[in-house]
Amino acid sequence: MRVLVVEDEADLADAVARGLRREGYAVDVAYDGDEALDKAAVNTYDLVCLDLNLPGIDGIEVVRRIRADGERQPPRVLMLTARDRTVDRVVGLDEGADDYLVKPFDFDELKARVRALLRRDAGRSGALLEVGDIELDTARHEARRGGRPLALTPKEFSLLQYFMSRAGQVLSQEDLLEHVWDENADPFTNTVRVTVMTLRRKLAEAGEGQPVETVVGRGYRLREGP
Amino acid sequence: MNPPERLLDRLPEWTRSIRFRYTLLYSAVLFGLAAVVLAAIYLVLLMSLRATPVSAARGTYCPRFGDCITVITFREAERLINAQILNKLRFYSLGALGVLFVSSLGVGWVIAGRVLAPIGRITSVAREIQATDLSRRIELPGPEDELKQLADTFDAMLARLDAAFAAQRQFVADASHELRNPLAIIRTNVDVALADPDASPDDLRQAIAVVKRAGDRMTLLVDDLLALARRQQPTPEHEPVDLGAAVAEASEDFVVPAEARGIVLDRAIAEGVVVSGDREALKRVVANLLHNAVRLAPPGSRIRLATGSERDRAWIAVADEGPGISPEDQAHVFDRFWRADKARSRADGGTGLGLAIVRQIVESHGGEVRLHSKVGVGSSFVVWLPVARAAAEPAKR
């Protein structure tokens, strides 16, 4: 899952990015509204953490423009705001933000809200994802196949989560690079292929059969049934 | 307690109203005047007409044939009629006075009610107004009379209070907004560092450095907020201050930082100018102006600090060769939390309160601060203060 953090306080933006990266998200950072719109135009984000009070183009305007991009599915927007007046939150929510947090916030709460927003896209309500005999607990960061725990790296975990949230769909290497890796990933390396390979190996070791299929010439697919 | 008060307390509530007293007064005056007029008419008639009761005027005439009959002279008859008229007049006058008394009470009650109605309206609006909602106004209709003036005065006072409360609310909202950002930095950095079981000492050191920066920023901000709040209280004692010495002292702290940035600080301080004021506050004015100048001026440029006096006004000027302030921004530089460039100024330690504090201090000394600036050329701030001679004269505004 790919996240854009937009915040003009560099010390805050960097800390949020560091914390979210450790959760396995691919995180990019923008320090003002223009940079945020540039990055949102080039990359496809699943979620944007957005400070409302930005120099230059302000947060509300950023939400509006991100929402107005009709070609792609717009990302979920989590507002961060230092203003605790209801009217500020109402404006943000009306303009298309999905949720908000008032500064200063608890980082665990930020993580929980990010998870909750990303689950909405997966069409599931719990923190538990289940496809076939694979279970994924996004809150505890645990994955199991047939009840046996899987020892996954954060990247492998994110990759599996992305597969599970789009079970049955064919996902190209570009899709995966776009949503699971951040902008620092080099698109010319075979990092996607290598990570998919190790994930498949770990899945195969834990149970019967290989749930992640290769669709020749198009990409990969997580089988929905057993 | 003395008895009359207790008696008043025992009366029903409505008898203590102005309307009741006004009605009684009106009725009593009307009744008294009518009684005096009627009594006067009666007395005048009584004096001018000779009136005799019937019994006193009787005479007897016995003709040759027939019985004797009672006779009176014409004069006697006239007197007799007069006596009867006076009698009737007395009777009807007393009746009219009775009717007048009752009806004057009723009419007085109604008139008093009408005259006092606007006061009732003023009272009910005043009751509805809570300290937190000052948006209500009396808006009394009718002619420009005394009560309308009273209501309008109330409305004007409410408008001033409303504006003052709104400014206060805005200040609190702004202050909490400014404090929330560094708080969020501290909290998030600590949360993220603590949640990482394999954080290296370098990571932790970096997190601590970030926390320290945010803490320093909050300290500056709280200092400035307190300075502002303190100046909002009634003005502290003013004493004669040697302006030149105070300015020189305040500028000492900036010689080294200016040099470090390659900036020349020129000082032309006039001696013997004495103003009446708060010495520490005036030093803060100079310090805030120099702080901005040293922070924003490019290396290699010159900052000029000068003081002097002109007739009965003293001045302090700080001129830099910095980036300058655009005309549309010049209106805002003295606003609280206003920054020309949010991102940059926050990072290098500006709280956005420096110039607001300058203006507040200067205005509380009965002076004013002016800004002359041109983008690309530089800015100069000039503070005008009344000199101390004025303090010896009777205070004038």
XYZ file of C-alpha atoms in Angstrom:
623
model
C 0.000 0.000 0.000
C 1.423 3.335 -1.007
C 1.041 6.413 1.137
C 1.833 10.083 0.571
C 2.525 12.193 3.655
C 1.946 15.924 3.071
C 3.120 18.117 5.949
C 5.074 21.359 6.042
C 6.668 20.606 9.410
C 9.587 18.521 8.177
C 10.264 17.036 11.620
C 6.699 15.765 11.789
C 6.499 14.583 8.186
C 9.717 12.584 8.483
C 8.636 10.933 11.742
C 5.251 9.928 10.321
C 6.940 8.566 7.199
C 9.459 6.600 9.268
C 6.734 5.114 11.447
C 4.541 4.143 8.502
C 7.468 2.628 6.590
C 8.127 0.376 9.516
C 4.538 -0.826 9.174
C 5.391 -1.938 5.680
C 3.825 0.899 3.717
C 5.598 2.496 0.805
C 5.774 6.126 1.899
C 6.603 9.309 -0.016
C 6.800 12.743 1.598
C 5.785 16.152 0.261
C 6.510 19.341 2.217
C 4.005 21.638 0.535
C 0.877 21.624 -1.593
C 2.613 21.975 -4.953
C 4.954 19.091 -4.270
C 1.987 16.990 -3.107
C 0.057 17.620 -6.335
C 3.149 16.882 -8.428
C 3.684 13.560 -6.703
C -0.010 12.656 -6.818
C -0.002 13.333 -10.555
C 2.956 11.019 -11.203
C 2.337 8.218 -8.708
C -0.766 6.310 -7.699
C -1.372 6.487 -3.967
C -3.750 4.420 -1.920
C -3.807 6.948 0.877
C -2.766 10.558 1.473
C -2.009 11.850 4.984
C -2.570 15.549 4.577
C -1.949 18.552 6.802
C -4.664 21.126 6.141
C -2.523 24.145 6.880
C 0.099 24.249 4.148
C 2.094 27.125 2.702
C 1.206 27.863 -0.908
C -1.695 25.678 -2.032
C -3.528 24.778 1.151
C -4.707 21.333 2.207
C -8.367 21.796 1.261
C -7.352 22.744 -2.273
C -5.068 19.694 -2.459
C -7.965 17.417 -1.442
C -10.197 19.037 -4.035
C -7.695 18.589 -6.842
C -6.802 15.032 -5.908
C -10.516 14.199 -5.901
C -11.084 15.951 -9.215
C -8.680 13.614 -11.029
C -11.362 11.417 -12.560
C -9.182 8.984 -14.498
C -7.945 7.011 -11.558
C -9.547 5.802 -8.389
C -8.751 8.693 -5.995
C -6.735 7.818 -2.895
C -8.213 7.809 0.589
C -7.467 11.071 2.394
C -6.688 11.323 6.106
C -6.532 14.955 7.243
C -4.163 16.040 9.951
C -5.137 19.361 11.439
C -3.986 21.580 14.266
C -7.332 23.376 14.304
C -9.834 21.663 16.543
C -12.836 23.766 15.589
C -15.671 21.725 14.110
C -16.007 24.011 11.116
C -12.481 23.208 9.890
C -13.127 19.483 10.030
C -16.515 19.858 8.362
C -14.977 21.763 5.453
C -12.280 19.110 5.036
C -14.740 16.210 5.180
C -17.105 17.979 2.801
C -14.336 18.487 0.294
C -13.700 14.766 0.188
C -11.396 13.832 3.046
C -12.288 10.419 4.479
C -11.170 10.914 8.050
C -9.305 13.356 10.260
C -6.952 13.460 13.215
C -6.315 16.492 15.419
C -2.697 17.255 16.287
C -1.060 16.153 18.463
C -2.181 12.586 17.802
C -1.216 9.202 19.111
C 0.811 7.403 16.481
C -0.967 4.123 17.208
C -4.226 5.887 16.413
C -2.805 7.186 13.156
C -1.766 3.649 12.199
C -5.214 2.290 13.118
C -6.975 4.922 11.041
C -4.688 4.307 8.080
C -5.450 0.591 8.292
C -9.183 1.274 8.590
C -9.186 3.525 5.519
C -7.214 1.034 3.430
C -9.570 -1.762 4.463
C -12.461 0.163 3.014
C -10.971 -0.350 -0.419
C -10.535 -4.021 0.258
C -14.272 -4.114 0.955
C -13.805 -5.724 4.332
C -14.584 -4.303 7.701
C -12.303 -6.175 10.089
C -8.583 -5.956 10.598
C -8.473 -9.593 9.502
C -8.137 -10.414 5.811
C -8.904 -13.946 4.704
C -8.451 -15.478 1.274
C -8.607 -19.253 0.965
C -6.534 -20.674 3.786
C -4.418 -17.520 4.152
C -5.169 -15.165 7.041
C -3.690 -11.733 7.499
C -4.050 -9.698 10.689
C -3.123 -6.176 9.624
C -3.368 -4.797 13.163
C -0.967 -7.326 14.678
C 1.109 -7.687 11.567
C 0.703 -11.453 11.537
C 0.132 -13.750 8.582
C -0.865 -17.424 8.703
C -1.511 -20.109 6.173
C -3.674 -22.962 7.337
C -3.111 -21.789 10.892
C 0.682 -21.941 10.586
C 2.410 -18.572 11.060
C 4.365 -17.129 8.145
C 7.653 -15.321 8.857
C 7.406 -12.421 6.404
C 9.537 -9.315 5.994
C 7.571 -6.015 6.046
C 7.804 -5.798 2.240
C 6.556 -9.355 1.767
C 3.764 -8.634 4.228
C 2.674 -5.530 2.295
C 2.848 -7.460 -0.941
C 0.656 -10.242 0.444
C -1.755 -7.659 1.847
C -2.031 -6.003 -1.545
C -2.628 -9.372 -3.233
C -5.282 -10.245 -0.660
C -7.108 -6.912 -0.973
C -7.347 -7.593 -4.728
C -7.815 -11.347 -4.710
C -8.646 -12.810 -8.097
C -7.363 -9.773 -10.000
C -4.337 -9.962 -12.245
C -1.725 -7.518 -10.956
C 1.148 -6.469 -13.193
C 4.689 -5.867 -11.980
C 4.032 -2.139 -12.544
C 0.914 -2.278 -10.353
C 2.891 -3.885 -7.586
C 5.796 -1.477 -7.925
C 3.361 1.415 -7.872
C 1.446 0.367 -4.759
C 3.873 -1.581 -2.636
C 7.147 0.239 -3.269
C 7.849 3.960 -2.783
C 9.411 6.416 -5.188
C 12.918 5.443 -4.132
C 12.525 1.982 -5.677
C 14.381 1.550 -8.930
C 11.909 0.335 -11.552
C 14.706 -1.334 -13.544
C 15.762 -3.793 -10.880
C 13.977 -7.080 -10.427
C 13.047 -6.258 -6.822
C 9.352 -7.007 -7.487
C 10.093 -10.378 -9.029
C 12.477 -11.315 -6.214
C 10.025 -10.348 -3.474
C 7.149 -12.195 -5.177
C 9.437 -15.221 -5.443
C 10.355 -15.269 -1.755
C 6.720 -14.711 -0.782
C 5.634 -17.639 -2.970
C 8.335 -19.833 -1.456
C 7.210 -19.007 2.095
C 3.557 -19.601 1.192
C 4.391 -22.933 -0.444
C 6.387 -24.091 2.583
C 3.451 -23.407 4.896
C 0.737 -25.308 3.018
C -0.508 -27.294 0.059
C -0.233 -25.780 -3.417
C 0.784 -22.306 -4.634
C -1.915 -19.646 -4.161
C -0.049 -16.948 -6.113
C -0.235 -17.842 -9.804
C 1.799 -16.394 -12.606
C -0.304 -15.152 -15.484
C 2.128 -15.298 -18.346
C 2.873 -11.956 -19.923
C 0.522 -10.091 -17.583
C 1.551 -10.553 -13.989
C 0.412 -12.359 -10.883
C -2.882 -13.364 -9.345
C -3.926 -14.577 -5.903
C -6.403 -17.462 -6.302
C -9.648 -16.789 -4.442
C -10.670 -20.429 -3.861
C -8.548 -23.139 -2.316
C -33.193 47.168 60.130
C -35.678 49.986 60.471
C -39.439 49.414 60.270
C -40.229 51.271 56.995
C -37.921 48.962 55.071
C -39.565 45.898 56.501
C -42.926 47.323 55.579
C -41.750 47.846 51.993
C -40.493 44.283 51.875
C -43.890 42.972 52.857
C -45.648 44.721 49.983
C -46.287 42.660 46.852
C -43.654 42.808 44.145
C -45.600 44.985 41.708
C -45.937 47.778 44.260
C -42.192 48.230 44.165
C -42.123 48.895 40.439
C -41.487 52.284 38.905
C -44.735 51.844 37.020
C -46.675 51.683 40.298
C -44.930 54.668 41.825
C -45.318 56.635 38.633
C -49.052 55.841 38.554
C -49.520 56.916 42.180
C -47.631 60.130 41.595
C -49.565 60.912 38.427
C -52.855 60.169 40.094
C -52.022 62.167 43.208
C -50.884 65.193 41.228
C -53.909 65.115 38.953
C -56.249 64.633 41.885
C -54.607 67.386 43.901
C -54.704 69.867 41.036
C -58.351 69.092 40.306
C -59.230 69.429 44.001
C -57.459 72.788 44.233
C -59.191 74.105 41.104
C -62.608 72.969 42.243
C -62.068 74.298 45.758
C -60.969 77.621 44.350
C -64.032 77.877 42.109
C -66.239 76.997 45.023
C -64.634 79.500 47.344
C -64.796 82.280 44.785
C -68.475 81.587 44.182
C -69.099 81.409 47.899
C -67.488 84.766 48.457
C -69.039 86.566 45.520
C -72.579 85.264 45.852
C -74.573 86.066 48.886
C -76.198 82.859 49.777
C -78.615 82.309 52.602
C -80.206 79.102 53.657
C -83.993 79.031 53.151
C -84.890 79.019 56.802
C -83.071 82.283 57.463
C -84.829 84.186 54.693
C -88.380 83.604 55.645
C -91.002 86.399 56.250
C -94.765 86.346 56.625
C -97.383 88.309 54.756
C -101.003 88.261 55.925
C -103.478 89.802 53.428
C -106.784 91.166 54.429
C -108.633 88.183 53.073
C -107.339 84.711 53.465
C -104.557 83.017 55.252
C -101.098 84.267 55.843
C -98.508 83.115 53.367
C -94.766 82.926 53.612
C -93.137 85.634 51.543
C -89.630 86.522 50.633
C -88.138 89.411 48.815
C -86.523 89.006 45.422
C -83.158 89.494 47.012
C -83.920 86.792 49.472
C -85.065 84.500 46.659
C -81.839 85.081 44.814
C -79.816 84.256 47.852
C -81.846 81.162 48.334
C -81.163 79.956 44.790
C -77.486 80.751 45.198
C -77.338 78.622 48.282
C -78.881 75.729 46.407
C -76.498 76.091 43.474
C -73.508 76.084 45.781
C -74.884 73.019 47.430
C -75.187 71.225 44.087
C -71.781 72.440 43.010
C -70.245 70.970 46.148
C -72.022 67.682 45.606
C -71.039 67.296 41.947
C -67.504 68.503 42.562
C -66.918 65.853 45.175
C -68.455 63.242 42.839
C -66.252 64.379 39.952
C -63.168 64.233 42.185
C -64.041 60.656 43.112
C -64.424 59.620 39.476
C -61.253 61.508 38.556
C -59.302 59.718 41.262
C -60.260 56.272 40.012
C -59.845 57.076 36.321
C -56.496 58.835 36.881
C -55.194 55.664 38.513
C -56.212 53.649 35.434
C -54.929 56.185 32.917
C -51.714 56.638 34.892
C -51.122 52.878 34.933
C -51.579 52.657 31.163
C -49.410 55.691 30.356
C -46.657 54.591 32.719
C -46.728 51.177 31.078
C -46.343 52.688 27.626
C -43.523 55.010 28.611
C -41.603 52.292 30.424
C -42.090 49.548 27.801
C -38.679 50.167 26.096
C -36.958 49.709 29.449
C -38.633 46.321 29.755
C -37.291 45.435 26.338
C -33.780 46.562 27.245
C -33.946 44.493 30.414
C -35.167 41.346 28.676
C -32.430 41.529 26.009
C -29.791 42.176 28.663
C -31.030 39.109 30.532
C -30.847 36.922 27.452
C -27.262 37.884 26.745
C -24.766 35.382 28.063
C -21.134 36.275 28.389
C -20.327 33.942 25.521
C -23.030 35.048 23.107
C -22.906 38.762 22.588
C -24.486 38.764 19.162
C -27.881 40.007 20.431
C -28.742 43.702 20.120
C -31.643 45.712 21.592
C -32.322 47.611 18.351
C -35.007 49.782 19.954
C -37.385 51.249 17.349
C -38.939 54.689 17.653
C -37.838 58.319 17.785
C -34.380 59.543 18.886
C -35.392 60.050 22.503
C -33.618 59.430 25.785
C -34.537 55.759 25.927
C -33.460 55.170 22.339
C -30.149 56.803 23.198
C -29.829 54.530 26.201
C -30.573 51.463 24.063
C -28.151 52.593 21.352
C -25.453 53.138 23.962
C -26.051 49.603 25.196
C -25.838 48.277 21.643
C -22.564 50.075 21.035
C -21.147 48.673 24.272
C -22.275 45.176 23.294
C -20.629 45.550 19.900
C -17.333 46.547 21.549
C -17.536 43.640 24.000
C -18.421 41.272 21.180
C -15.392 42.385 19.192
C -13.145 42.083 22.244
C -14.381 38.568 23.007
C -14.042 37.537 19.375
C -10.453 38.809 19.336
C -9.754 36.904 22.523
C -11.255 33.693 21.123
C -9.251 34.109 17.937
C -6.106 34.636 20.001
C -6.705 31.447 21.989
C -7.468 29.494 18.807
C -4.316 30.829 17.136
C -2.195 30.127 20.194
C -3.449 26.563 20.516
C -2.900 26.029 16.804
C 0.678 27.250 17.070
C 1.339 25.075 20.113
C -0.206 21.963 18.578
C 2.350 21.719 15.804
C 5.460 21.427 17.993
C 3.475 19.175 20.343
C 2.624 16.891 17.428
C 6.302 16.807 16.424
C 7.367 15.814 19.931
C 4.661 13.226 20.374
C 5.028 11.554 16.994
C 8.811 11.410 17.165
C 8.704 9.924 20.652
C 5.977 7.437 19.653
C 7.865 6.320 16.568
C 11.206 6.053 18.379
C 9.695 4.108 21.277
C 7.811 1.729 19.007
C 11.013 0.651 17.268
C 12.656 -2.141 19.284
C 15.845 -2.082 17.193
C 16.386 1.682 17.119
C 20.083 2.507 16.991
C 21.598 5.079 19.363
C 21.955 7.371 16.364
C 18.247 7.096 15.573
C 17.395 7.866 19.164
C 19.846 10.774 19.275
C 18.241 12.183 16.164
C 14.752 11.826 17.649
C 15.923 13.598 20.802
C 17.414 16.425 18.746
C 14.091 16.874 16.957
C 12.253 16.907 20.282
C 14.669 19.501 21.631
C 14.114 21.740 18.593
C 10.353 21.520 19.021
C 10.722 22.176 22.754
C 12.837 25.266 22.113
C 10.240 26.539 19.713
C 7.485 26.059 22.268
C 9.540 27.855 24.906
C 9.963 30.887 22.655
C 6.296 30.808 21.768
C 5.157 30.588 25.383
C 7.511 33.457 26.320
C 6.036 35.603 23.579
C 2.471 34.671 24.444
C 3.103 35.590 28.058
C 4.680 38.873 27.005
C 1.575 39.681 24.994
C -0.791 38.642 27.776
C 1.121 40.707 30.310
C 0.931 43.809 28.155
C -2.819 43.336 27.844
C -3.187 43.982 31.549
C -3.395 47.547 32.831
C -0.137 49.335 32.069
C 2.564 48.740 34.667
C 4.229 51.649 36.435
C 6.012 53.972 34.068
C 9.284 55.555 35.080
C 11.746 57.832 33.308
C 13.899 55.763 30.953
C 17.089 56.905 29.258
C 16.145 55.762 25.770
C 19.699 55.853 24.364
C 21.065 53.659 27.148
C 18.201 51.174 26.913
C 18.529 50.874 23.132
C 22.318 50.471 23.340
C 21.921 47.772 25.965
C 19.315 45.884 23.941
C 21.437 46.050 20.789
C 24.521 44.557 22.521
C 23.028 41.072 22.224
C 22.863 41.357 18.436
C 26.405 42.462 17.676
C 27.788 38.923 17.682
C 24.914 37.208 15.815
C 25.043 39.960 13.163
C 28.787 39.538 12.745
C 28.357 35.785 12.511
C 26.057 36.309 9.539
C 28.423 38.848 7.974
C 26.112 41.765 8.683
C 27.322 45.174 9.832
C 25.292 46.697 12.662
C 25.591 50.514 12.559
C 24.467 52.298 15.677
C 23.754 56.030 15.888
C 22.300 56.538 19.319
C 21.473 60.033 20.550
C 22.075 60.768 24.220
C 19.873 62.537 26.695
C 16.509 61.459 25.322
C 14.305 60.445 28.218
C 10.922 58.826 27.797
C 8.445 57.677 30.387
C 7.863 53.961 30.256
C 8.752 50.393 31.081
C 12.474 49.943 30.471
C 12.378 46.174 29.925
C 9.462 46.474 27.515
C 11.229 49.143 25.468
C 14.350 46.970 25.296
C 12.151 44.175 24.008
C 10.861 46.433 21.223
C 14.430 47.042 20.042
C 15.349 43.371 20.450
C 12.370 42.129 18.423
C 13.031 44.572 15.593
C 16.752 43.700 15.509
C 15.976 39.974 15.725
C 13.910 40.156 12.536
C 16.479 42.316 10.773
C 19.417 40.044 11.637
C 17.395 36.961 10.685
C 16.216 38.215 7.304
C 18.961 40.519 6.031
C 21.377 38.979 3.514
C 25.036 38.475 4.508
C 27.200 41.469 3.661
C 24.388 43.950 4.158
C 24.091 46.728 6.725
C 21.566 47.215 9.512
C 21.213 50.722 10.885
C 19.895 51.353 14.374
C 19.308 54.982 15.338
C 17.508 56.962 18.006
C 16.763 60.643 18.384
C 14.086 63.148 19.234
C 12.104 65.738 17.382
C 10.189 68.333 19.357
C 8.264 66.377 22.003
C 8.618 62.992 20.353
C 11.437 60.467 20.557
C 12.113 57.936 17.839
C 13.889 54.616 17.348
C 14.583 53.417 13.820
C 15.784 50.031 12.574
C 16.562 49.851 8.856
C 17.764 46.775 7.004
C 18.695 45.875 3.450
C 16.661 42.691 3.608
C 14.103 41.299 1.149
C 11.502 43.983 1.931
C 7.772 43.567 2.450
C 5.217 43.831 -0.336
C 2.535 46.538 0.012
C -0.263 43.982 0.508
C 1.717 42.240 3.256
C 2.546 45.504 5.028
C -0.988 45.658 6.414
C -0.502 42.286 8.100
C 3.005 42.343 9.541
C 1.786 43.519 12.939
C -0.918 40.815 13.137
C -0.364 37.945 15.536
C 1.001 34.774 13.968
C 1.333 36.379 10.582
C 4.394 35.214 8.637
C 5.620 36.262 5.238
C 6.753 32.728 4.459
C 5.213 30.195 6.806
C 7.470 27.266 6.138
C 10.758 29.109 6.322
C 10.103 31.388 9.277
C 8.827 28.571 11.460
C 11.941 26.565 10.820
C 14.321 29.362 11.806
C 12.740 30.220 15.098
C 10.193 32.991 14.416
C 7.057 32.720 16.504
C 5.035 35.137 14.406
C 4.471 37.272 17.494
C 7.507 39.599 17.503
C 5.970 42.547 15.686
C 2.600 42.127 17.403
C 4.444 42.518 20.707
C 6.297 45.565 19.376
C 3.084 47.265 18.394
C 1.389 46.456 21.671
C 4.257 47.784 23.775
C 4.594 50.955 21.706
C 0.875 51.676 21.781
C 0.697 51.124 25.522
C 3.350 53.856 25.802
C 1.153 56.231 23.832
C 3.348 55.936 20.751
C 3.084 54.406 17.318
C 5.196 52.243 15.042
C 5.500 52.805 11.300
C 6.839 50.607 8.548
C 8.460 51.833 5.345
C 9.448 49.048 3.002
C 10.224 48.340 -0.610
C 10.617 44.848 -2.014
C 14.231 44.237 -2.939
C 15.480 47.385 -1.191
C 14.814 46.814 2.491
C 12.543 47.696 5.358
C 12.702 50.272 8.102
C 10.636 50.310 11.225
C 10.282 53.623 13.072
C 8.934 53.761 16.608
C 7.647 57.121 17.857
C 7.281 57.711 21.592
C 6.271 60.778 23.595
C 9.286 62.150 25.517
C 9.229 62.293 29.304
C 8.601 66.050 29.560
C 5.065 65.293 28.547
C 4.686 63.036 31.552
C 5.320 65.955 33.925
C 2.561 67.977 32.301
C -1.033 67.104 33.051
C -1.848 63.851 31.289
C -3.411 64.437 27.906
C -4.524 61.968 25.321
